[in-house]
Amino acid sequence: MGFGDYPKEYNPSVHGPYDPARFYGKPDTPFGQVKISELGSWFARRNKSPQALAGVFSRAWWRWQHKYVQPKKVGIAPFFQLLAGSMTFFYVINYGKMKHHRNYKYH
Amino acid sequence: MLSRVALRSAATRQSTALVARGSASASGTRDEVNFPRPVRGEPGKVRLGFVPEEWFQFFHSKTGVTGPYTFGVGLATYLCSKEIYVMEHEYYTGLSLLLMVAFAAKKLGPNIAAWLDKEVDAIEKDWNQSRTDTIKGLEDAVEAEKTAQWRAQGQELLIQAKKENVLLQLEAAYRERLMQTYSEVKRRLDYQLEKSNLERRLAQRQMVDWIVTNVTKAITPDQEKATLDRCIADLSALAARK
């Protein structure tokens, strides 16, 4: 599976048009329904290759796109979400410098 | 020469690529139940401008309506209190910017949204225009064809009526000629009848005249006298009998 290829499990004659937000592999229990005792085995079953990780992020991105950006009549919500997300992200990566601006010594 | 070679090799490469793509979709039947065709849905609901509705629903069953807000305020208080979130100079800039953005979104949002929705509809209509036009044109053509067929049927009726008309005219002409023949024949027969009647009458009159003339010529005075006498005798006999 190189760059720009479809996932190996995707078969156009079965799955129809490709949905980038969809996982075409073997379905497992959704993460929200996994019991805490089963978490270990659930993670052990996961494919932890870089490609699979990239796939996770890609699907998440497309799910967000399909839900908030791509509909016909969207509001300002996706822009605010991007704003909030980027603010958080940049705050986190700059946290080491922000730390020096603390006003109090003891909390 | 070189370019031709390049073209040919490019063509072969393309054909192999097509073959490879075709073979990928060789087996399996379409699973419409588990893999329905994706549809373009409505945008997801959010609160406070950007927080997904699902986040609040997640809290709702456990903490009630105010739970997520309480959690948010508590988290913010914690972050600020422990100075994990540091309120340096940029924080106040951000606060004023947030106020301005929120104000602008509240005030200008609805108008811009209405305008953008109008534009979206216009673009969609524009993209669909040729399709709808084609469909409408074809429907009109079908309609026109039906009208033409209806008219053609009317023509058939008309032709039939004309044929009947011609037949009626032929019938009328035939009858007129029959009548003419009849009257002509009658006239001739009447003429013949009249002629023969006339001839017979003339011949009769001639014959009567001739006989009378001859008879009167044949009567002698003696005979006349004898007859007269006889008549007188008869009359007297008759008178005597009364």
Short mmCIF file of N, CA and C in Angstrom, two decimals, chain A:
data_model
loop_
_atom_site.label_atom_id
_atom_site.label_comp_id
_atom_site.label_asym_id
_atom_site.label_seq_id
_atom_site.Cartn_x
_atom_site.Cartn_y
_atom_site.Cartn_z
N MET A 1 0.85 -1.21 0.00
CA MET A 1 0.00 0.00 0.00
C MET A 1 0.87 1.24 0.00
N GLY A 2 0.93 1.89 -1.14
CA GLY A 2 1.75 3.10 -1.22
C GLY A 2 0.95 4.34 -0.97
N PHE A 3 1.53 5.48 -1.31
CA PHE A 3 0.81 6.75 -1.13
C PHE A 3 -0.31 6.86 -2.15
N GLY A 4 -1.44 7.34 -1.73
CA GLY A 4 -2.54 7.59 -2.67
C GLY A 4 -3.34 6.37 -3.03
N ASP A 5 -3.00 5.21 -2.46
CA ASP A 5 -3.77 4.00 -2.76
C ASP A 5 -4.95 3.88 -1.81
N TYR A 6 -5.94 3.09 -2.24
CA TYR A 6 -7.05 2.78 -1.36
C TYR A 6 -6.58 1.77 -0.32
N PRO A 7 -7.28 1.66 0.81
CA PRO A 7 -6.94 0.60 1.77
C PRO A 7 -7.06 -0.77 1.10
N LYS A 8 -6.27 -1.72 1.62
CA LYS A 8 -6.24 -3.06 1.01
C LYS A 8 -7.63 -3.72 1.03
N GLU A 9 -8.40 -3.43 2.11
CA GLU A 9 -9.68 -4.13 2.27
C GLU A 9 -10.77 -3.56 1.39
N TYR A 10 -10.51 -2.39 0.82
CA TYR A 10 -11.56 -1.73 0.03
C TYR A 10 -11.73 -2.42 -1.32
N ASN A 11 -12.96 -2.85 -1.60
CA ASN A 11 -13.28 -3.52 -2.87
C ASN A 11 -14.43 -2.76 -3.52
N PRO A 12 -14.16 -2.06 -4.60
CA PRO A 12 -15.21 -1.19 -5.19
C PRO A 12 -16.48 -1.94 -5.54
N SER A 13 -16.34 -3.20 -5.99
CA SER A 13 -17.55 -3.89 -6.43
C SER A 13 -18.44 -4.27 -5.25
N VAL A 14 -17.87 -4.35 -4.05
CA VAL A 14 -18.68 -4.66 -2.87
C VAL A 14 -19.09 -3.38 -2.15
N HIS A 15 -18.10 -2.46 -1.96
CA HIS A 15 -18.33 -1.30 -1.10
C HIS A 15 -18.88 -0.09 -1.82
N GLY A 16 -18.87 -0.12 -3.14
CA GLY A 16 -19.38 1.03 -3.87
C GLY A 16 -18.40 2.18 -3.85
N PRO A 17 -18.93 3.42 -3.97
CA PRO A 17 -18.02 4.58 -3.99
C PRO A 17 -17.23 4.68 -2.69
N TYR A 18 -15.98 5.10 -2.82
CA TYR A 18 -15.08 5.13 -1.65
C TYR A 18 -15.45 6.26 -0.72
N ASP A 19 -15.60 5.93 0.55
CA ASP A 19 -15.88 6.93 1.58
C ASP A 19 -14.62 7.06 2.43
N PRO A 20 -13.91 8.19 2.34
CA PRO A 20 -12.63 8.30 3.08
C PRO A 20 -12.83 8.33 4.59
N ALA A 21 -14.08 8.56 5.05
CA ALA A 21 -14.32 8.62 6.50
C ALA A 21 -14.60 7.24 7.07
N ARG A 22 -14.56 6.20 6.24
CA ARG A 22 -15.05 4.89 6.66
C ARG A 22 -13.91 3.91 6.83
N PHE A 23 -14.02 3.05 7.85
CA PHE A 23 -13.04 1.99 8.05
C PHE A 23 -13.54 0.75 7.33
N TYR A 24 -12.73 0.25 6.37
CA TYR A 24 -13.18 -0.86 5.55
C TYR A 24 -12.67 -2.21 6.04
N GLY A 25 -11.88 -2.19 7.13
CA GLY A 25 -11.35 -3.46 7.64
C GLY A 25 -12.40 -4.25 8.40
N LYS A 26 -11.93 -5.29 9.11
CA LYS A 26 -12.85 -6.13 9.89
C LYS A 26 -13.33 -5.32 11.09
N PRO A 27 -14.65 -5.17 11.27
CA PRO A 27 -15.13 -4.34 12.39
C PRO A 27 -14.91 -5.03 13.73
N ASP A 28 -14.47 -4.21 14.72
CA ASP A 28 -14.30 -4.71 16.09
C ASP A 28 -15.31 -3.98 16.97
N THR A 29 -15.30 -4.27 18.28
CA THR A 29 -16.19 -3.54 19.19
C THR A 29 -15.82 -2.07 19.15
N PRO A 30 -16.83 -1.17 19.06
CA PRO A 30 -16.48 0.25 19.09
C PRO A 30 -15.80 0.60 20.41
N PHE A 31 -14.91 1.56 20.37
CA PHE A 31 -14.10 1.91 21.54
C PHE A 31 -14.99 2.33 22.71
N GLY A 32 -16.08 3.01 22.40
CA GLY A 32 -16.98 3.48 23.46
C GLY A 32 -17.67 2.35 24.21
N GLN A 33 -17.74 1.15 23.61
CA GLN A 33 -18.44 0.04 24.24
C GLN A 33 -17.48 -1.01 24.82
N VAL A 34 -16.19 -0.71 24.79
CA VAL A 34 -15.21 -1.68 25.31
C VAL A 34 -15.18 -1.58 26.83
N LYS A 35 -15.24 -2.76 27.51
CA LYS A 35 -15.14 -2.76 28.98
C LYS A 35 -13.68 -2.55 29.37
N ILE A 36 -13.49 -2.00 30.57
CA ILE A 36 -12.13 -1.65 30.98
C ILE A 36 -11.24 -2.88 31.04
N SER A 37 -11.86 -4.02 31.45
CA SER A 37 -11.06 -5.25 31.55
C SER A 37 -10.63 -5.74 30.18
N GLU A 38 -11.40 -5.36 29.14
CA GLU A 38 -11.06 -5.84 27.79
C GLU A 38 -10.17 -4.86 27.04
N LEU A 39 -9.84 -3.73 27.68
CA LEU A 39 -9.10 -2.70 26.97
C LEU A 39 -7.76 -3.22 26.44
N GLY A 40 -7.08 -4.03 27.29
CA GLY A 40 -5.75 -4.54 26.91
C GLY A 40 -5.82 -5.37 25.65
N SER A 41 -6.75 -6.34 25.64
CA SER A 41 -6.84 -7.20 24.46
C SER A 41 -7.32 -6.40 23.24
N TRP A 42 -8.18 -5.38 23.53
CA TRP A 42 -8.67 -4.55 22.42
C TRP A 42 -7.50 -3.82 21.76
N PHE A 43 -6.62 -3.25 22.59
CA PHE A 43 -5.46 -2.55 22.02
C PHE A 43 -4.50 -3.52 21.35
N ALA A 44 -4.43 -4.76 21.92
CA ALA A 44 -3.51 -5.75 21.33
C ALA A 44 -3.96 -6.13 19.93
N ARG A 45 -5.28 -6.08 19.71
CA ARG A 45 -5.79 -6.45 18.38
C ARG A 45 -5.58 -5.36 17.35
N ARG A 46 -5.28 -4.15 17.81
CA ARG A 46 -5.16 -3.04 16.87
C ARG A 46 -3.89 -3.16 16.03
N ASN A 47 -4.03 -2.65 14.81
CA ASN A 47 -2.87 -2.57 13.93
C ASN A 47 -2.16 -1.26 14.24
N LYS A 48 -0.88 -1.36 14.71
CA LYS A 48 -0.22 -0.15 15.17
C LYS A 48 0.87 0.31 14.22
N SER A 49 0.71 -0.08 12.93
CA SER A 49 1.71 0.37 11.95
C SER A 49 1.52 1.85 11.65
N PRO A 50 2.55 2.54 11.19
CA PRO A 50 2.41 3.99 10.87
C PRO A 50 1.29 4.24 9.87
N GLN A 51 1.15 3.33 8.87
CA GLN A 51 0.09 3.53 7.87
C GLN A 51 -1.28 3.52 8.53
N ALA A 52 -1.48 2.55 9.45
CA ALA A 52 -2.77 2.45 10.12
C ALA A 52 -3.03 3.68 10.95
N LEU A 53 -1.99 4.19 11.61
CA LEU A 53 -2.13 5.40 12.42
C LEU A 53 -2.52 6.58 11.54
N ALA A 54 -1.83 6.67 10.41
CA ALA A 54 -2.16 7.74 9.45
C ALA A 54 -3.60 7.59 9.00
N GLY A 55 -4.03 6.31 8.78
CA GLY A 55 -5.41 6.06 8.37
C GLY A 55 -6.40 6.55 9.41
N VAL A 56 -6.07 6.32 10.70
CA VAL A 56 -6.95 6.78 11.78
C VAL A 56 -7.14 8.28 11.70
N PHE A 57 -6.03 8.99 11.55
CA PHE A 57 -6.13 10.45 11.51
C PHE A 57 -6.87 10.91 10.26
N SER A 58 -6.60 10.23 9.16
CA SER A 58 -7.28 10.60 7.91
C SER A 58 -8.79 10.42 8.04
N ARG A 59 -9.20 9.28 8.62
CA ARG A 59 -10.64 9.03 8.77
C ARG A 59 -11.28 10.04 9.70
N ALA A 60 -10.53 10.35 10.81
CA ALA A 60 -11.06 11.34 11.74
C ALA A 60 -11.25 12.68 11.04
N TRP A 61 -10.24 13.04 10.27
CA TRP A 61 -10.31 14.30 9.52
C TRP A 61 -11.53 14.32 8.59
N TRP A 62 -11.74 13.22 7.87
CA TRP A 62 -12.84 13.19 6.90
C TRP A 62 -14.19 13.11 7.60
N ARG A 63 -14.21 12.44 8.77
CA ARG A 63 -15.48 12.43 9.50
C ARG A 63 -15.85 13.84 9.92
N TRP A 64 -14.84 14.58 10.41
CA TRP A 64 -15.09 15.96 10.81
C TRP A 64 -15.53 16.79 9.59
N GLN A 65 -14.83 16.57 8.48
CA GLN A 65 -15.17 17.28 7.24
C GLN A 65 -16.62 17.01 6.84
N HIS A 66 -16.97 15.72 6.82
CA HIS A 66 -18.32 15.37 6.37
C HIS A 66 -19.39 15.91 7.31
N LYS A 67 -19.05 15.99 8.58
CA LYS A 67 -20.07 16.40 9.54
C LYS A 67 -20.21 17.91 9.63
N TYR A 68 -19.09 18.63 9.58
CA TYR A 68 -19.16 20.07 9.88
C TYR A 68 -18.82 20.95 8.68
N VAL A 69 -18.02 20.46 7.74
CA VAL A 69 -17.54 21.35 6.68
C VAL A 69 -18.25 21.11 5.36
N GLN A 70 -18.48 19.84 4.99
CA GLN A 70 -18.98 19.54 3.66
C GLN A 70 -20.48 19.69 3.45
N PRO A 71 -21.33 19.66 4.51
CA PRO A 71 -22.75 19.83 4.23
C PRO A 71 -23.05 21.11 3.46
N LYS A 72 -24.25 21.12 2.90
CA LYS A 72 -24.56 22.21 1.96
C LYS A 72 -24.60 23.56 2.66
N LYS A 73 -25.29 23.60 3.82
CA LYS A 73 -25.44 24.90 4.49
C LYS A 73 -24.83 24.79 5.88
N VAL A 74 -23.52 25.09 5.99
CA VAL A 74 -22.85 25.01 7.28
C VAL A 74 -22.82 26.40 7.91
N GLY A 75 -22.70 26.42 9.22
CA GLY A 75 -22.57 27.69 9.93
C GLY A 75 -21.10 28.03 10.10
N ILE A 76 -20.83 28.77 11.17
CA ILE A 76 -19.46 29.20 11.42
C ILE A 76 -18.75 28.20 12.33
N ALA A 77 -19.51 27.15 12.77
CA ALA A 77 -18.99 26.20 13.75
C ALA A 77 -17.62 25.61 13.36
N PRO A 78 -17.43 25.09 12.12
CA PRO A 78 -16.12 24.49 11.81
C PRO A 78 -14.96 25.46 11.95
N PHE A 79 -15.22 26.73 11.63
CA PHE A 79 -14.15 27.72 11.76
C PHE A 79 -13.80 27.95 13.22
N PHE A 80 -14.84 28.02 14.06
CA PHE A 80 -14.59 28.19 15.49
C PHE A 80 -13.89 26.96 16.05
N GLN A 81 -14.28 25.77 15.55
CA GLN A 81 -13.63 24.54 16.03
C GLN A 81 -12.16 24.55 15.66
N LEU A 82 -11.87 24.93 14.41
CA LEU A 82 -10.47 25.02 13.98
C LEU A 82 -9.71 26.02 14.85
N LEU A 83 -10.40 27.16 15.12
CA LEU A 83 -9.77 28.21 15.93
C LEU A 83 -9.44 27.67 17.32
N ALA A 84 -10.45 27.05 17.95
CA ALA A 84 -10.24 26.54 19.30
C ALA A 84 -9.15 25.48 19.31
N GLY A 85 -9.23 24.58 18.30
CA GLY A 85 -8.23 23.51 18.23
C GLY A 85 -6.84 24.07 18.05
N SER A 86 -6.70 25.03 17.13
CA SER A 86 -5.35 25.55 16.88
C SER A 86 -4.84 26.34 18.09
N MET A 87 -5.77 27.06 18.77
CA MET A 87 -5.35 27.78 19.98
C MET A 87 -4.80 26.81 21.02
N THR A 88 -5.55 25.72 21.22
CA THR A 88 -5.11 24.72 22.20
C THR A 88 -3.76 24.13 21.78
N PHE A 89 -3.67 23.77 20.48
CA PHE A 89 -2.45 23.14 19.98
C PHE A 89 -1.25 24.06 20.19
N PHE A 90 -1.42 25.32 19.80
CA PHE A 90 -0.27 26.22 19.90
C PHE A 90 0.04 26.56 21.34
N TYR A 91 -1.01 26.57 22.18
CA TYR A 91 -0.73 26.79 23.61
C TYR A 91 0.10 25.64 24.15
N VAL A 92 -0.25 24.43 23.75
CA VAL A 92 0.46 23.25 24.26
C VAL A 92 1.91 23.27 23.78
N ILE A 93 2.12 23.54 22.49
CA ILE A 93 3.51 23.48 22.01
C ILE A 93 4.34 24.64 22.53
N ASN A 94 3.68 25.74 22.94
CA ASN A 94 4.41 26.88 23.48
C ASN A 94 4.43 26.90 25.00
N TYR A 95 3.90 25.85 25.60
CA TYR A 95 3.73 25.85 27.04
C TYR A 95 5.05 26.08 27.78
N GLY A 96 6.12 25.53 27.23
CA GLY A 96 7.43 25.70 27.87
C GLY A 96 7.84 27.15 27.99
N LYS A 97 7.42 27.96 27.02
CA LYS A 97 7.75 29.39 27.11
C LYS A 97 6.72 30.14 27.94
N MET A 98 5.47 29.75 27.82
CA MET A 98 4.39 30.42 28.58
C MET A 98 4.62 30.31 30.07
N LYS A 99 5.21 29.18 30.48
CA LYS A 99 5.42 28.88 31.89
C LYS A 99 6.15 30.03 32.60
N HIS A 100 7.03 30.71 31.88
CA HIS A 100 7.84 31.76 32.50
C HIS A 100 7.05 33.02 32.79
N HIS A 101 5.80 33.08 32.22
CA HIS A 101 4.98 34.28 32.45
C HIS A 101 4.07 34.14 33.63
N ARG A 102 4.25 33.10 34.45
CA ARG A 102 3.38 32.90 35.60
C ARG A 102 3.45 34.09 36.56
N ASN A 103 2.29 34.44 37.13
CA ASN A 103 2.23 35.59 38.01
C ASN A 103 2.46 35.23 39.47
N TYR A 104 2.23 33.97 39.81
CA TYR A 104 2.32 33.56 41.22
C TYR A 104 3.35 32.45 41.36
N LYS A 105 3.98 32.45 42.49
CA LYS A 105 4.98 31.43 42.73
C LYS A 105 4.34 30.17 43.29
N TYR A 106 3.35 30.38 44.21
CA TYR A 106 2.72 29.23 44.85
C TYR A 106 1.26 29.15 44.44
N HIS A 107 0.76 27.94 44.25
CA HIS A 107 -0.63 27.77 43.84
C HIS A 107 -1.38 26.95 44.86
#
